[in-house]
């Protein structure tokens, strides 16, 4: 999908002029409303810290932090409070999530439903507007409630500027790149000791798109963000405000393959790390944290009352003196999930395709937990086998594993798809590769001439020779059905796809979008059915996974040993 439209935001002086006009009205609003947060001595009753610095790293996934060299963030987590299971909002696009982060609300409230959003061109109006014609962000709200605050925003992606009330800012800069952005932040901290500073770094997102997520280059980009965070923290030490400052490190979204914008956990899970004055040390936040809780937490830290229209809640349990809230439901974040080898890579979940060789199931987990696993796709419980040593797999298997702690804590479920294939049995998928400009939906394949045709073992695109944008592929294969009954097919694709059985469309996932799953059900007889998958990439990231599920077949990547080049 197309990930973002970069628009040049002119940094003219006119926002400074509107700013002084706004101040006139803001001062009145302040007189009417803000006195309640100040006690008779003039000191803030609830302010937790003098300075709050939020560093948002575009596209930095929790997985990226876990796999990159990040000594600074590791220390912030060890000496602060954090969760690596905070959740962004849908769609997992930058504009939508940055807006939610700074405005304490979801797209349903702020109306920024895609990267195509512009102030003068959008579908959903914001439910309320603040000091500008957008849903009120922390910047506009802070300016109204506490006009005396020094507020800055420095952003590597100029598109960030259109999402916020720039008229509320004392310092408003668009950095040339991540290093220039960091330097602007360091200089501003040293010169002005801001009360509220937002720093946006863009480079990890670029590397994710260019080189793929879960790749060494992506991990280098996360490591670079870590070192920049270290430099910004050092600037507060040099200026003498470190002990009065709260730092929040988070991200708009993660990524999958070369993209984001879809509906996968890899894209929607984000880190939320908070550290500094009045913040608990070594505290894993066990309750849920959402993208829109960030602004609410900043408001809480600065003693600012959040607008009623915000839906975010301050992450109070991160602050000294505030308990973890009573939980409802089972949080799956108490202990880390086990890791099934081979680890997921850029394009495949854990497991993989094993041709003419058995697979070995190896599970890694923390020392103090018991790992239970299943091989039939059922959810593991304490009655499932305990993993103690590598297990030899001789047939295609859907492996699920879960860690159980001594205090009944449970991890999330780790899944792996092992596909075993013996050569010489006529297995395979044939496909045709096409290129055509201007595609926003699947093309009419009959009107196009394929560039080339070939065969492969699975319905996948990662190992296909292709150009990055405006290509389409049509796969054809015969799927062996051993048990008659209802079968559900799923296609996760970025961009569009359709799946046909015996010429009838079963799954329609067409259009330009991120990695989104769509499904459909069909009754099938025993024997081989003709399976076709059509796929196209408009531009940007690309992804294709095909799964199926039957009455006694767990949902799994359609295994290569059930796909044949001929009908019989
Ligand atoms: Zn992106």
PDB file of C-alpha atoms in Angstrom, residues 241-474:
ATOM      1  CA  UNK A 241      16.974  19.444  34.374  1.00  0.00           C
ATOM      2  CA  UNK A 242      17.383  15.661  34.158  1.00  0.00           C
ATOM      3  CA  UNK A 243      16.088  14.986  37.680  1.00  0.00           C
ATOM      4  CA  UNK A 244      13.012  17.163  37.013  1.00  0.00           C
ATOM      5  CA  UNK A 245      12.161  15.481  33.702  1.00  0.00           C
ATOM      6  CA  UNK A 246       9.924  12.618  32.599  1.00  0.00           C
ATOM      7  CA  UNK A 247      10.844  10.894  29.335  1.00  0.00           C
ATOM      8  CA  UNK A 248       8.335   8.926  27.303  1.00  0.00           C
ATOM      9  CA  UNK A 249       9.557   6.724  24.451  1.00  0.00           C
ATOM     10  CA  UNK A 250       6.984   5.277  22.078  1.00  0.00           C
ATOM     11  CA  UNK A 251       6.141   4.752  18.406  1.00  0.00           C
ATOM     12  CA  UNK A 252       3.283   5.220  15.976  1.00  0.00           C
ATOM     13  CA  UNK A 253       3.293   1.625  14.722  1.00  0.00           C
ATOM     14  CA  UNK A 254       5.537  -1.368  13.996  1.00  0.00           C
ATOM     15  CA  UNK A 255       5.766  -3.092  10.647  1.00  0.00           C
ATOM     16  CA  UNK A 256       5.523  -6.305   8.694  1.00  0.00           C
ATOM     17  CA  UNK A 257       7.600  -7.167   5.660  1.00  0.00           C
ATOM     18  CA  UNK A 258       8.247  -3.840   3.955  1.00  0.00           C
ATOM     19  CA  UNK A 259       5.159  -2.085   5.162  1.00  0.00           C
ATOM     20  CA  UNK A 260       2.497  -1.245   7.690  1.00  0.00           C
ATOM     21  CA  UNK A 261      -1.044   0.051   7.606  1.00  0.00           C
ATOM     22  CA  UNK A 262      -2.617  -3.395   7.973  1.00  0.00           C
ATOM     23  CA  UNK A 263      -4.183  -5.327  10.805  1.00  0.00           C
ATOM     24  CA  UNK A 264      -1.431  -7.505  12.260  1.00  0.00           C
ATOM     25  CA  UNK A 265       0.065  -7.593  15.749  1.00  0.00           C
ATOM     26  CA  UNK A 266       3.496  -6.834  14.262  1.00  0.00           C
ATOM     27  CA  UNK A 267       2.115  -3.522  13.036  1.00  0.00           C
ATOM     28  CA  UNK A 268      -0.129  -2.482  15.912  1.00  0.00           C
ATOM     29  CA  UNK A 269       2.029  -3.310  18.951  1.00  0.00           C
ATOM     30  CA  UNK A 270       4.173  -0.435  20.166  1.00  0.00           C
ATOM     31  CA  UNK A 271       6.540   0.183  23.067  1.00  0.00           C
ATOM     32  CA  UNK A 272       5.576   2.555  25.859  1.00  0.00           C
ATOM     33  CA  UNK A 273       8.530   3.416  28.070  1.00  0.00           C
ATOM     34  CA  UNK A 274       8.295   6.103  30.739  1.00  0.00           C
ATOM     35  CA  UNK A 275      11.171   7.157  32.970  1.00  0.00           C
ATOM     36  CA  UNK A 276      12.137   9.969  35.294  1.00  0.00           C
ATOM     37  CA  UNK A 277      10.775  12.084  38.083  1.00  0.00           C
ATOM     38  CA  UNK A 278       8.087  10.320  40.142  1.00  0.00           C
ATOM     39  CA  UNK A 279       8.140   7.297  37.830  1.00  0.00           C
ATOM     40  CA  UNK A 280       8.427   3.821  39.368  1.00  0.00           C
ATOM     41  CA  UNK A 281      11.686   1.984  38.696  1.00  0.00           C
ATOM     42  CA  UNK A 282      11.958  -1.506  37.229  1.00  0.00           C
ATOM     43  CA  UNK A 283       8.213  -1.610  36.744  1.00  0.00           C
ATOM     44  CA  UNK A 284       6.685  -3.731  34.005  1.00  0.00           C
ATOM     45  CA  UNK A 285       3.260  -2.204  33.388  1.00  0.00           C
ATOM     46  CA  UNK A 286       0.945  -5.204  33.398  1.00  0.00           C
ATOM     47  CA  UNK A 287      -2.304  -3.490  32.473  1.00  0.00           C
ATOM     48  CA  UNK A 288      -3.311  -2.348  29.011  1.00  0.00           C
ATOM     49  CA  UNK A 289      -1.756   0.763  27.502  1.00  0.00           C
ATOM     50  CA  UNK A 290      -3.148   2.315  24.345  1.00  0.00           C
ATOM     51  CA  UNK A 291      -1.730   4.796  21.866  1.00  0.00           C
ATOM     52  CA  UNK A 292      -4.126   7.507  23.084  1.00  0.00           C
ATOM     53  CA  UNK A 293      -3.048   7.032  26.730  1.00  0.00           C
ATOM     54  CA  UNK A 294       0.197   8.810  25.866  1.00  0.00           C
ATOM     55  CA  UNK A 295      -1.280  12.343  25.702  1.00  0.00           C
ATOM     56  CA  UNK A 296      -3.406  11.644  28.787  1.00  0.00           C
ATOM     57  CA  UNK A 297      -0.238  10.616  30.638  1.00  0.00           C
ATOM     58  CA  UNK A 298       1.572  13.777  29.539  1.00  0.00           C
ATOM     59  CA  UNK A 299      -1.398  15.885  30.697  1.00  0.00           C
ATOM     60  CA  UNK A 300      -1.375  14.068  34.039  1.00  0.00           C
ATOM     61  CA  UNK A 301       2.379  14.565  34.442  1.00  0.00           C
ATOM     62  CA  UNK A 302       2.089  18.309  33.802  1.00  0.00           C
ATOM     63  CA  UNK A 303      -1.021  18.785  35.957  1.00  0.00           C
ATOM     64  CA  UNK A 304      -3.200  19.557  32.931  1.00  0.00           C
ATOM     65  CA  UNK A 305      -6.851  18.554  32.872  1.00  0.00           C
ATOM     66  CA  UNK A 306      -7.584  16.570  29.734  1.00  0.00           C
ATOM     67  CA  UNK A 307     -10.554  17.548  27.553  1.00  0.00           C
ATOM     68  CA  UNK A 308     -13.676  15.450  28.080  1.00  0.00           C
ATOM     69  CA  UNK A 309     -13.549  14.453  24.395  1.00  0.00           C
ATOM     70  CA  UNK A 310     -10.290  12.569  24.941  1.00  0.00           C
ATOM     71  CA  UNK A 311     -10.690   8.839  25.563  1.00  0.00           C
ATOM     72  CA  UNK A 312      -7.141   8.111  26.755  1.00  0.00           C
ATOM     73  CA  UNK A 313      -6.400   7.419  30.413  1.00  0.00           C
ATOM     74  CA  UNK A 314      -3.174   8.435  32.115  1.00  0.00           C
ATOM     75  CA  UNK A 315      -0.903   5.477  32.820  1.00  0.00           C
ATOM     76  CA  UNK A 316      -1.037   6.366  36.515  1.00  0.00           C
ATOM     77  CA  UNK A 317       0.354   3.035  37.693  1.00  0.00           C
ATOM     78  CA  UNK A 318       3.724   4.127  36.283  1.00  0.00           C
ATOM     79  CA  UNK A 319       3.839   6.943  38.854  1.00  0.00           C
ATOM     80  CA  UNK A 320       5.072   6.511  42.409  1.00  0.00           C
ATOM     81  CA  UNK A 321       2.148   6.236  44.810  1.00  0.00           C
ATOM     82  CA  UNK A 322      -0.374   4.942  42.273  1.00  0.00           C
ATOM     83  CA  UNK A 323      -1.189   1.216  42.344  1.00  0.00           C
ATOM     84  CA  UNK A 324      -1.610  -1.082  39.387  1.00  0.00           C
ATOM     85  CA  UNK A 325      -5.362  -1.058  38.676  1.00  0.00           C
ATOM     86  CA  UNK A 326      -7.453  -4.114  39.473  1.00  0.00           C
ATOM     87  CA  UNK A 327      -7.468  -6.263  36.370  1.00  0.00           C
ATOM     88  CA  UNK A 328     -10.422  -7.637  34.532  1.00  0.00           C
ATOM     89  CA  UNK A 329      -9.715 -10.525  32.199  1.00  0.00           C
ATOM     90  CA  UNK A 330      -6.434 -12.296  31.694  1.00  0.00           C
ATOM     91  CA  UNK A 331      -3.585 -10.118  30.543  1.00  0.00           C
ATOM     92  CA  UNK A 332      -1.198 -12.191  28.467  1.00  0.00           C
ATOM     93  CA  UNK A 333       1.764  -9.946  29.011  1.00  0.00           C
ATOM     94  CA  UNK A 334       2.814 -11.051  32.472  1.00  0.00           C
ATOM     95  CA  UNK A 335       5.566 -13.293  31.096  1.00  0.00           C
ATOM     96  CA  UNK A 336       7.288 -13.434  27.742  1.00  0.00           C
ATOM     97  CA  UNK A 337       5.988 -15.892  25.152  1.00  0.00           C
ATOM     98  CA  UNK A 338       8.331 -18.738  24.183  1.00  0.00           C
ATOM     99  CA  UNK A 339      10.157 -18.450  20.855  1.00  0.00           C
ATOM    100  CA  UNK A 340       9.786 -21.284  18.364  1.00  0.00           C
ATOM    101  CA  UNK A 341      12.787 -21.763  16.037  1.00  0.00           C
ATOM    102  CA  UNK A 342      13.363 -21.024  13.217  1.00  0.00           C
ATOM    103  CA  UNK A 343      12.355 -17.525  14.310  1.00  0.00           C
ATOM    104  CA  UNK A 344       9.972 -15.543  12.137  1.00  0.00           C
ATOM    105  CA  UNK A 345      11.866 -13.678   9.460  1.00  0.00           C
ATOM    106  CA  UNK A 346      10.978 -10.791   7.196  1.00  0.00           C
ATOM    107  CA  UNK A 347       8.275 -12.668   5.330  1.00  0.00           C
ATOM    108  CA  UNK A 348       7.498 -15.881   7.156  1.00  0.00           C
ATOM    109  CA  UNK A 349       6.143 -16.752  10.551  1.00  0.00           C
ATOM    110  CA  UNK A 350       8.087 -19.240  12.712  1.00  0.00           C
ATOM    111  CA  UNK A 351       8.545 -22.671  11.160  1.00  0.00           C
ATOM    112  CA  UNK A 352       9.091 -22.887   7.420  1.00  0.00           C
ATOM    113  CA  UNK A 353       9.232 -25.231   4.459  1.00  0.00           C
ATOM    114  CA  UNK A 354      11.365 -28.380   4.814  1.00  0.00           C
ATOM    115  CA  UNK A 355      11.951 -30.342   1.618  1.00  0.00           C
ATOM    116  CA  UNK A 356      13.052 -34.003   1.854  1.00  0.00           C
ATOM    117  CA  UNK A 357      14.157 -33.613   5.456  1.00  0.00           C
ATOM    118  CA  UNK A 358      12.476 -33.780   8.857  1.00  0.00           C
ATOM    119  CA  UNK A 359      12.062 -30.607  10.839  1.00  0.00           C
ATOM    120  CA  UNK A 360      13.339 -30.175  14.366  1.00  0.00           C
ATOM    121  CA  UNK A 361      11.141 -28.277  16.779  1.00  0.00           C
ATOM    122  CA  UNK A 362      13.218 -26.168  19.152  1.00  0.00           C
ATOM    123  CA  UNK A 363      11.581 -23.836  21.659  1.00  0.00           C
ATOM    124  CA  UNK A 364      13.423 -21.146  23.606  1.00  0.00           C
ATOM    125  CA  UNK A 365      11.983 -19.684  26.792  1.00  0.00           C
ATOM    126  CA  UNK A 366      12.999 -18.063  30.051  1.00  0.00           C
ATOM    127  CA  UNK A 367      14.543 -20.437  32.600  1.00  0.00           C
ATOM    128  CA  UNK A 368      11.930 -20.048  35.321  1.00  0.00           C
ATOM    129  CA  UNK A 369       8.900 -21.068  33.243  1.00  0.00           C
ATOM    130  CA  UNK A 370       7.335 -24.305  32.053  1.00  0.00           C
ATOM    131  CA  UNK A 371       6.607 -24.469  28.329  1.00  0.00           C
ATOM    132  CA  UNK A 372       3.671 -26.583  27.177  1.00  0.00           C
ATOM    133  CA  UNK A 373       3.104 -27.213  23.480  1.00  0.00           C
ATOM    134  CA  UNK A 374       0.797 -28.864  20.958  1.00  0.00           C
ATOM    135  CA  UNK A 375       1.433 -30.087  17.413  1.00  0.00           C
ATOM    136  CA  UNK A 376      -2.172 -30.099  16.161  1.00  0.00           C
ATOM    137  CA  UNK A 377      -2.954 -26.391  16.305  1.00  0.00           C
ATOM    138  CA  UNK A 378      -4.907 -26.629  19.560  1.00  0.00           C
ATOM    139  CA  UNK A 379      -4.244 -24.116  22.306  1.00  0.00           C
ATOM    140  CA  UNK A 380      -1.754 -25.492  24.840  1.00  0.00           C
ATOM    141  CA  UNK A 381      -2.724 -25.746  28.492  1.00  0.00           C
ATOM    142  CA  UNK A 382      -1.042 -27.251  31.529  1.00  0.00           C
ATOM    143  CA  UNK A 383      -2.107 -30.741  30.417  1.00  0.00           C
ATOM    144  CA  UNK A 384      -0.278 -30.412  27.089  1.00  0.00           C
ATOM    145  CA  UNK A 385       3.193 -31.954  26.775  1.00  0.00           C
ATOM    146  CA  UNK A 386       6.026 -30.076  28.502  1.00  0.00           C
ATOM    147  CA  UNK A 387       8.854 -29.048  26.227  1.00  0.00           C
ATOM    148  CA  UNK A 388      12.188 -30.371  27.509  1.00  0.00           C
ATOM    149  CA  UNK A 389      14.227 -31.131  24.404  1.00  0.00           C
ATOM    150  CA  UNK A 390      14.091 -30.800  20.586  1.00  0.00           C
ATOM    151  CA  UNK A 391      11.202 -32.691  18.965  1.00  0.00           C
ATOM    152  CA  UNK A 392      11.520 -34.306  15.543  1.00  0.00           C
ATOM    153  CA  UNK A 393       8.628 -33.478  13.201  1.00  0.00           C
ATOM    154  CA  UNK A 394       7.947 -35.914  10.359  1.00  0.00           C
ATOM    155  CA  UNK A 395       4.689 -34.397   9.092  1.00  0.00           C
ATOM    156  CA  UNK A 396       3.453 -30.846   8.471  1.00  0.00           C
ATOM    157  CA  UNK A 397       2.485 -29.452  11.883  1.00  0.00           C
ATOM    158  CA  UNK A 398       0.944 -26.362  13.404  1.00  0.00           C
ATOM    159  CA  UNK A 399       2.882 -25.853  16.623  1.00  0.00           C
ATOM    160  CA  UNK A 400       1.551 -23.788  19.488  1.00  0.00           C
ATOM    161  CA  UNK A 401       3.544 -23.133  22.654  1.00  0.00           C
ATOM    162  CA  UNK A 402       2.879 -21.204  25.813  1.00  0.00           C
ATOM    163  CA  UNK A 403       4.895 -20.401  28.927  1.00  0.00           C
ATOM    164  CA  UNK A 404       3.413 -20.890  32.399  1.00  0.00           C
ATOM    165  CA  UNK A 405       4.973 -19.236  35.438  1.00  0.00           C
ATOM    166  CA  UNK A 406       5.157 -20.427  39.037  1.00  0.00           C
ATOM    167  CA  UNK A 407       2.385 -17.990  40.075  1.00  0.00           C
ATOM    168  CA  UNK A 408      -0.034 -19.143  37.373  1.00  0.00           C
ATOM    169  CA  UNK A 409       1.069 -16.406  34.974  1.00  0.00           C
ATOM    170  CA  UNK A 410       0.555 -17.275  31.355  1.00  0.00           C
ATOM    171  CA  UNK A 411       2.260 -15.921  28.270  1.00  0.00           C
ATOM    172  CA  UNK A 412       0.756 -15.223  24.890  1.00  0.00           C
ATOM    173  CA  UNK A 413       0.678 -18.235  22.544  1.00  0.00           C
ATOM    174  CA  UNK A 414       3.573 -18.633  20.127  1.00  0.00           C
ATOM    175  CA  UNK A 415       2.660 -20.244  16.782  1.00  0.00           C
ATOM    176  CA  UNK A 416       4.742 -21.896  14.102  1.00  0.00           C
ATOM    177  CA  UNK A 417       3.840 -23.515  10.794  1.00  0.00           C
ATOM    178  CA  UNK A 418       6.090 -26.379   9.734  1.00  0.00           C
ATOM    179  CA  UNK A 419       5.443 -27.550   6.156  1.00  0.00           C
ATOM    180  CA  UNK A 420       7.148 -30.796   5.182  1.00  0.00           C
ATOM    181  CA  UNK A 421       7.413 -31.724   1.532  1.00  0.00           C
ATOM    182  CA  UNK A 422       8.767 -34.809  -0.290  1.00  0.00           C
ATOM    183  CA  UNK A 423       9.954 -34.039  -3.796  1.00  0.00           C
ATOM    184  CA  UNK A 424       8.894 -36.185  -6.764  1.00  0.00           C
ATOM    185  CA  UNK A 425       5.171 -36.353  -5.929  1.00  0.00           C
ATOM    186  CA  UNK A 426       4.003 -33.732  -8.436  1.00  0.00           C
ATOM    187  CA  UNK A 427       3.551 -30.999  -5.848  1.00  0.00           C
ATOM    188  CA  UNK A 428       3.775 -27.363  -6.844  1.00  0.00           C
ATOM    189  CA  UNK A 429       2.138 -24.097  -7.810  1.00  0.00           C
ATOM    190  CA  UNK A 430       2.385 -22.484 -11.232  1.00  0.00           C
ATOM    191  CA  UNK A 431       2.289 -18.728 -11.507  1.00  0.00           C
ATOM    192  CA  UNK A 432       2.380 -15.904 -14.022  1.00  0.00           C
ATOM    193  CA  UNK A 433       3.987 -12.534 -13.334  1.00  0.00           C
ATOM    194  CA  UNK A 434       2.563  -9.297 -14.809  1.00  0.00           C
ATOM    195  CA  UNK A 435       3.417  -5.603 -14.786  1.00  0.00           C
ATOM    196  CA  UNK A 436       0.922  -2.861 -15.517  1.00  0.00           C
ATOM    197  CA  UNK A 437       0.948   0.855 -14.598  1.00  0.00           C
ATOM    198  CA  UNK A 438      -1.803   2.608 -12.666  1.00  0.00           C
ATOM    199  CA  UNK A 439      -3.280  -0.425 -10.875  1.00  0.00           C
ATOM    200  CA  UNK A 440      -5.412   0.446  -7.859  1.00  0.00           C
ATOM    201  CA  UNK A 441      -7.332  -2.843  -7.966  1.00  0.00           C
ATOM    202  CA  UNK A 442      -6.589  -6.295  -9.341  1.00  0.00           C
ATOM    203  CA  UNK A 443      -6.228  -6.117 -13.113  1.00  0.00           C
ATOM    204  CA  UNK A 444      -8.306  -8.138 -15.553  1.00  0.00           C
ATOM    205  CA  UNK A 445      -5.615 -10.750 -16.025  1.00  0.00           C
ATOM    206  CA  UNK A 446      -7.032 -11.985 -19.347  1.00  0.00           C
ATOM    207  CA  UNK A 447      -6.247  -8.592 -20.928  1.00  0.00           C
ATOM    208  CA  UNK A 448      -2.591  -8.641 -19.821  1.00  0.00           C
ATOM    209  CA  UNK A 449       0.368 -10.541 -21.198  1.00  0.00           C
ATOM    210  CA  UNK A 450       2.527 -12.201 -18.536  1.00  0.00           C
ATOM    211  CA  UNK A 451       6.166 -11.101 -18.365  1.00  0.00           C
ATOM    212  CA  UNK A 452       7.119 -14.657 -17.385  1.00  0.00           C
ATOM    213  CA  UNK A 453       5.683 -17.901 -16.010  1.00  0.00           C
ATOM    214  CA  UNK A 454       7.219 -20.339 -13.553  1.00  0.00           C
ATOM    215  CA  UNK A 455       6.474 -22.840 -10.796  1.00  0.00           C
ATOM    216  CA  UNK A 456       7.224 -22.896  -7.094  1.00  0.00           C
ATOM    217  CA  UNK A 457       6.375 -24.817  -3.920  1.00  0.00           C
ATOM    218  CA  UNK A 458       4.052 -22.382  -2.170  1.00  0.00           C
ATOM    219  CA  UNK A 459       1.707 -19.470  -2.816  1.00  0.00           C
ATOM    220  CA  UNK A 460       4.188 -16.822  -1.700  1.00  0.00           C
ATOM    221  CA  UNK A 461       5.698 -13.665  -3.181  1.00  0.00           C
ATOM    222  CA  UNK A 462       8.827 -13.056  -1.117  1.00  0.00           C
ATOM    223  CA  UNK A 463      11.024 -15.322  -3.277  1.00  0.00           C
ATOM    224  CA  UNK A 464       9.605 -14.169  -6.630  1.00  0.00           C
ATOM    225  CA  UNK A 465      11.591 -12.013  -9.052  1.00  0.00           C
ATOM    226  CA  UNK A 466       9.581  -8.782  -9.265  1.00  0.00           C
ATOM    227  CA  UNK A 467       9.754  -5.015  -9.409  1.00  0.00           C
ATOM    228  CA  UNK A 468       8.714  -3.091  -6.261  1.00  0.00           C
ATOM    229  CA  UNK A 469       5.492  -1.460  -7.521  1.00  0.00           C
ATOM    230  CA  UNK A 470       2.666  -2.062  -9.985  1.00  0.00           C
ATOM    231  CA  UNK A 471       3.064  -5.785 -10.432  1.00  0.00           C
ATOM    232  CA  UNK A 472       0.511  -8.576 -10.303  1.00  0.00           C
ATOM    233  CA  UNK A 473       0.735 -12.344  -9.976  1.00  0.00           C
ATOM    234  CA  UNK A 474      -1.730 -15.112 -10.685  1.00  0.00           C
TER     235      UNK A 474
END
